[in-house]
Short mmCIF file of C-alpha atoms in Angstrom, two decimals:
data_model
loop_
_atom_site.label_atom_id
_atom_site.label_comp_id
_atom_site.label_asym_id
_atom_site.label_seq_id
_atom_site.Cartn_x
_atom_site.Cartn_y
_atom_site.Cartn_z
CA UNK F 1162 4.47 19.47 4.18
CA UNK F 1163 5.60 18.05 1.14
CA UNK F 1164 4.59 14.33 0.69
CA UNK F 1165 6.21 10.85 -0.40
CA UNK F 1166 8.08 11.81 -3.99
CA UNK F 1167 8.76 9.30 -6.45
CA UNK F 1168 10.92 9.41 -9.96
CA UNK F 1169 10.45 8.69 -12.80
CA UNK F 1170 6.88 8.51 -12.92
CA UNK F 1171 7.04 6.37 -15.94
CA UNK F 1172 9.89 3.89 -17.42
CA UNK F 1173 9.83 2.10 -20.43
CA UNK F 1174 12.53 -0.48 -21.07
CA UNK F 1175 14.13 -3.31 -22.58
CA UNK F 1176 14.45 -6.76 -21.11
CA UNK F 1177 18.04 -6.91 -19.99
CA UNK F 1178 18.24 -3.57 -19.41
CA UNK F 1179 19.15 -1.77 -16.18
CA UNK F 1180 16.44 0.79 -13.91
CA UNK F 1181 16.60 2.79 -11.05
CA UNK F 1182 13.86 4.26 -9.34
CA UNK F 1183 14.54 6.57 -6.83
CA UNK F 1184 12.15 7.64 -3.45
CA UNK F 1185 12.31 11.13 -1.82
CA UNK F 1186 10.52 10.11 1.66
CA UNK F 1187 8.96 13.27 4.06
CA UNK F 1188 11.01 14.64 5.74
CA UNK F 1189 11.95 12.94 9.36
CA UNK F 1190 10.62 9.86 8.33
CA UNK F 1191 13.55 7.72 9.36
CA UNK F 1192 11.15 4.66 7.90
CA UNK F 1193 10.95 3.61 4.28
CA UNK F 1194 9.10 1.07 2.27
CA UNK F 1195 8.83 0.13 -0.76
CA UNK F 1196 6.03 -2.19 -2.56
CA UNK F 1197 5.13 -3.21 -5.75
CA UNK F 1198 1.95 -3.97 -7.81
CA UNK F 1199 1.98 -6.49 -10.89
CA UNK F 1200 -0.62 -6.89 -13.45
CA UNK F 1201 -3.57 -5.21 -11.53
CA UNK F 1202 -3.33 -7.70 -8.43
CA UNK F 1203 -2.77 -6.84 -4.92
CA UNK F 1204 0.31 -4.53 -3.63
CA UNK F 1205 2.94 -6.52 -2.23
CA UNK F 1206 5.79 -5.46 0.08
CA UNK F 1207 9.25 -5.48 -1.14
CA UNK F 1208 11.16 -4.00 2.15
CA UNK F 1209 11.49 -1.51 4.97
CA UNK F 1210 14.42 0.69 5.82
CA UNK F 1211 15.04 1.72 9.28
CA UNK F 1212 16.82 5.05 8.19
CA UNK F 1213 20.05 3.20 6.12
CA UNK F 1214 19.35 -0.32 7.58
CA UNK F 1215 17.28 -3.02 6.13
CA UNK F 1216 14.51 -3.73 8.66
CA UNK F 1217 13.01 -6.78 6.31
CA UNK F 1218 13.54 -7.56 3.00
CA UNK F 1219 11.46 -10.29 3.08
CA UNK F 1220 9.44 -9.20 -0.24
CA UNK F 1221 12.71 -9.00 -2.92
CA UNK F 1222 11.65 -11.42 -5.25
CA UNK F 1223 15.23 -12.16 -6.45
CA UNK F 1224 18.98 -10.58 -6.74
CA UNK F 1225 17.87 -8.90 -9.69
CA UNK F 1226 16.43 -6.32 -7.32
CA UNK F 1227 18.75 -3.89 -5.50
CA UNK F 1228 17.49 -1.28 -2.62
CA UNK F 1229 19.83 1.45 -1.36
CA UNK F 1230 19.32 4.52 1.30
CA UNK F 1231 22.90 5.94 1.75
CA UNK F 1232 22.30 8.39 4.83
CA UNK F 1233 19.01 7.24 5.41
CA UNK F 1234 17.73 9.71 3.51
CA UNK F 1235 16.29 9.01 -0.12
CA UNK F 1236 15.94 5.53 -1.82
CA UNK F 1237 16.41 3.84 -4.68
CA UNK F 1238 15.74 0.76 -6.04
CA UNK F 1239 17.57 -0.64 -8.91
CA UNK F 1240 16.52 -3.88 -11.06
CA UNK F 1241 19.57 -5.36 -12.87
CA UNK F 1242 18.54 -6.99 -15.62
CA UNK F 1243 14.73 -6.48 -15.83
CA UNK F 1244 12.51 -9.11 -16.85
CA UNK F 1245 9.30 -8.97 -18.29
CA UNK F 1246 7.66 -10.29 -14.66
CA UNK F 1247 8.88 -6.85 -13.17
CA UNK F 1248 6.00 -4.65 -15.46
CA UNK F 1249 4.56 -3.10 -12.86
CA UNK F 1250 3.99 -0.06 -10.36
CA UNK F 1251 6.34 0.28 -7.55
CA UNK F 1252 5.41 2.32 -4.77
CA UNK F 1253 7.07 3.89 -1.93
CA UNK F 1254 5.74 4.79 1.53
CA UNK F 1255 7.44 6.51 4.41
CA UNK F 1256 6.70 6.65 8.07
CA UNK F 1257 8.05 8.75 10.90
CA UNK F 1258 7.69 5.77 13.54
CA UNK F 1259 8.22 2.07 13.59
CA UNK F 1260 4.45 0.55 12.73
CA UNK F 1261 3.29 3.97 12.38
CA UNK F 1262 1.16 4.93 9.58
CA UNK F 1263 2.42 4.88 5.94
CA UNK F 1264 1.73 7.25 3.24
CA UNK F 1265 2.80 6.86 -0.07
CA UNK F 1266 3.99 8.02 -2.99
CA UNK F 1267 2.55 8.65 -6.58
CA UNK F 1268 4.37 5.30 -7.95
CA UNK F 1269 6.60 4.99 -10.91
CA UNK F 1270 5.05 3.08 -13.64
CA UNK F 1271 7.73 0.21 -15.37
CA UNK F 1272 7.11 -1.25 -18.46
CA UNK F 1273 9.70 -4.07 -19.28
CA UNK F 1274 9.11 -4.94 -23.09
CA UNK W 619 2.79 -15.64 6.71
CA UNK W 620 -0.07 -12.91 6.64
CA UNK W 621 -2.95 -13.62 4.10
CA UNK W 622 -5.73 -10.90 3.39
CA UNK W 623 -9.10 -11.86 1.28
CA UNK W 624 -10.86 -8.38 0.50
CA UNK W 625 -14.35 -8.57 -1.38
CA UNK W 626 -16.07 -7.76 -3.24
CA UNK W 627 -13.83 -7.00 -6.16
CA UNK W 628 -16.09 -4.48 -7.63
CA UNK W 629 -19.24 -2.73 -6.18
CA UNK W 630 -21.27 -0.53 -7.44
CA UNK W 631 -23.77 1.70 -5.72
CA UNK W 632 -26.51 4.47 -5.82
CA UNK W 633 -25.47 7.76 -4.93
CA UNK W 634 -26.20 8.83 -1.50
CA UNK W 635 -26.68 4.77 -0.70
CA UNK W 636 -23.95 3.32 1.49
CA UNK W 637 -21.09 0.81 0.33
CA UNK W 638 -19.64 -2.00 2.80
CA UNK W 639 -16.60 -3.95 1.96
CA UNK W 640 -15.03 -6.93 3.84
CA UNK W 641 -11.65 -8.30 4.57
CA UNK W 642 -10.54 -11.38 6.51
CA UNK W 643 -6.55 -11.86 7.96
CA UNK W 644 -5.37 -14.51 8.91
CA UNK W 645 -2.61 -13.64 11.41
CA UNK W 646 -4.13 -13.42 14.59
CA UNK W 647 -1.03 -11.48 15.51
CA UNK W 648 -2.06 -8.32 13.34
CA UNK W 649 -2.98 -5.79 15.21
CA UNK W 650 -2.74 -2.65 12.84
CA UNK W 651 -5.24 -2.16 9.58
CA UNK W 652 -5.37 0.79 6.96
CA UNK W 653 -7.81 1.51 4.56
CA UNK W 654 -6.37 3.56 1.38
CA UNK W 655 -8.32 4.56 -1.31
CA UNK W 656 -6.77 5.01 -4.89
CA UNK W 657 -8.07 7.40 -7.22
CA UNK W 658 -7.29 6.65 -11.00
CA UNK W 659 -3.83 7.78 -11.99
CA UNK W 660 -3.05 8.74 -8.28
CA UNK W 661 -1.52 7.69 -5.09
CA UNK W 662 -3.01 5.23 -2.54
CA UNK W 663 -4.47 7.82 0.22
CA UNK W 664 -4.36 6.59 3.88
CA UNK W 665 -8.43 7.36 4.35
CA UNK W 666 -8.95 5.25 7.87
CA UNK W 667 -7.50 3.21 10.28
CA UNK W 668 -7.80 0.87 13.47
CA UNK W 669 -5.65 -0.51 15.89
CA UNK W 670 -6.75 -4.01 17.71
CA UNK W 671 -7.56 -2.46 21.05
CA UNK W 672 -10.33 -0.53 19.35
CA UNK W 673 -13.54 -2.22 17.89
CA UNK W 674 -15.00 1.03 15.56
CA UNK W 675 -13.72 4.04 14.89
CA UNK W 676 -15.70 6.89 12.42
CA UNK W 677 -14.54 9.91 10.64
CA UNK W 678 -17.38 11.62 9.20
CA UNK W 679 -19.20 9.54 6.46
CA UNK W 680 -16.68 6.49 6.82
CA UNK W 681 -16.25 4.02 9.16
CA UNK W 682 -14.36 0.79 10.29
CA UNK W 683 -15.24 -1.97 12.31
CA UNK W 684 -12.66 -5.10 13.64
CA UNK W 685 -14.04 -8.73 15.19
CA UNK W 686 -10.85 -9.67 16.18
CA UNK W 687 -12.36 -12.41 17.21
CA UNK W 688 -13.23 -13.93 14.19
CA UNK W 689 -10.38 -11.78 12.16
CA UNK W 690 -12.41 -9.74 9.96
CA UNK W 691 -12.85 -5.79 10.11
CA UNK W 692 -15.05 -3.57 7.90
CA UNK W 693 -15.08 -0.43 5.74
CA UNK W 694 -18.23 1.52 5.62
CA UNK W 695 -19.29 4.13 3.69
CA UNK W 696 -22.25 6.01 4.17
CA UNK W 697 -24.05 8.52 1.91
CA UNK W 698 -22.01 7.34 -0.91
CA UNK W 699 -20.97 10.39 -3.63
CA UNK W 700 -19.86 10.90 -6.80
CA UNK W 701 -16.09 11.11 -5.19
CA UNK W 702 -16.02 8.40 -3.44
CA UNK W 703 -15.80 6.06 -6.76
CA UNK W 704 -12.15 4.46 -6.51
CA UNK W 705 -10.67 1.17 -5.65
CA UNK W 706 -10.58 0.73 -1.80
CA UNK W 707 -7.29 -1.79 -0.43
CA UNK W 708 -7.18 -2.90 2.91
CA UNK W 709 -4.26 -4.22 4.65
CA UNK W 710 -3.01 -5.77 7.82
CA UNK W 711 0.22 -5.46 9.66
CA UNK W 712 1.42 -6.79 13.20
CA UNK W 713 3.29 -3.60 13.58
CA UNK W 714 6.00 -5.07 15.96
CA UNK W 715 9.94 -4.82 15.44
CA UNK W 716 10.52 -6.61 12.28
CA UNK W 717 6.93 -6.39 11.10
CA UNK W 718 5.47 -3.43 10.77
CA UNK W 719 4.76 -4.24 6.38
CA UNK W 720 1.48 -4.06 5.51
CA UNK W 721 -0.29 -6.56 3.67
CA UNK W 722 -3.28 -5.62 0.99
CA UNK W 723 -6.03 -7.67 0.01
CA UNK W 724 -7.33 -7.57 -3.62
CA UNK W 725 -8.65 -4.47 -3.74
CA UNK W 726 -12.45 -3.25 -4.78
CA UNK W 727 -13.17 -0.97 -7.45
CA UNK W 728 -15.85 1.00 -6.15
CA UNK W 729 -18.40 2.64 -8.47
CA UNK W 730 -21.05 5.50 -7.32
CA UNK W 731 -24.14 6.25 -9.82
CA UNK W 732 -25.19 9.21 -9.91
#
């Protein structure tokens, strides 16, 4: 089966400008999360999607960040103006139950300059 | 909130000798903890994992081990390769309604010489 898809791979933008990275979980997976890594440290949860519910969005760092799954199907995750703090890779994982196990995606690599 | 220490932050070992690393919670309430390994330029590959009813559980040349007791748990690789060089995150999750994120320690990069 075809795994956790992410896009774009790689985004380079301005400060002040507007992203949107998008998540393709596998199929059936009615559970999808999305994390982040900054700066080489550890990954941190951003939040989990109960097929178009928010389960926890516990990890958005501010209102800058925006996370949509319109028929609980694919994802994305918008950040409205980017700030240099959000260079980083952001990850998404999908699962097919609740606290079942996560696999992830490839990542999409932003670079706010 | 959930706090996980991972260490070392770098290891390297002898091919063929075998590579431990550690990681300490400190929710008593986790009960769920993945290993993924993440190979440069790729994406973090679920390689292991142990539930809190379990104590050690193998697959092949890897292992895990949980002292739930004293919240810690284990990976251990044995007969180390060539392959195996990658950074290794653990993470912990209480896996109840509401809770099921994971949270990652560090990381270790992990170096095998050949």
């Amino acid at each position: 089966e075809a795994g956790v898809t992410q896009f774009p791979s790689h985004s380079v933008i301005e400060k002040g400008q507007t992203v949107t990275l998008r998540c393709d979980p596998i199929s059936g997976h009615d559970n999808l999360y999305w994390y982040r890594r900054v700066m080489g440290k550890e990954i941190k949860f951003l939040l989990h999607f109960v097929k178009e519910s928010k389960q926890d969005e516990s990890g958005m760092p501010n209102n800058r960040f925006l996370a949509e799954r319109t028929g609980g199907t694919y994802s994305t995750l918008k950040v409205q103006p980017a700030e240099l703090e959000d260079s980083g890779v952001y990850f998404c994982a999908s699962s097919v139950i609740t606290g079942g196990r996560q696999f992830f995606g490839p990542g999409t690599r932003l670079t706010v300059l | 909130g959930e706090n996980v220490e991972q260490h070392p932050s770098t290891l390297s070992v002898q091919e063929g000798d075998s590579a431990v690393i550690k990681c300490t919670y400190s929710d008593s309430a986790s009960n769920y903890f993945p290993w993924y390994k993440q190979e440069l330029g790729k994406r973090p590959q679920l390689i292991i994992d142990i539930r809190s009813n379990v104590g050690e559980k193998k697959d092949q040349r890897i292992a895990v081990t949980l002292n739930k007791t004293a919240k810690h748990f284990s990976l251990h690789i044995t007969e180390t390769q060539p392959e195996d060089s990658a950074v290794y995150f653990c993470a912990a999750s209480r896996g109840d309604q509401g809770a099921q994120k994971l949270v990652f320690g560090q990381g270790t990069r992990l170096t095998i010489n050949p």
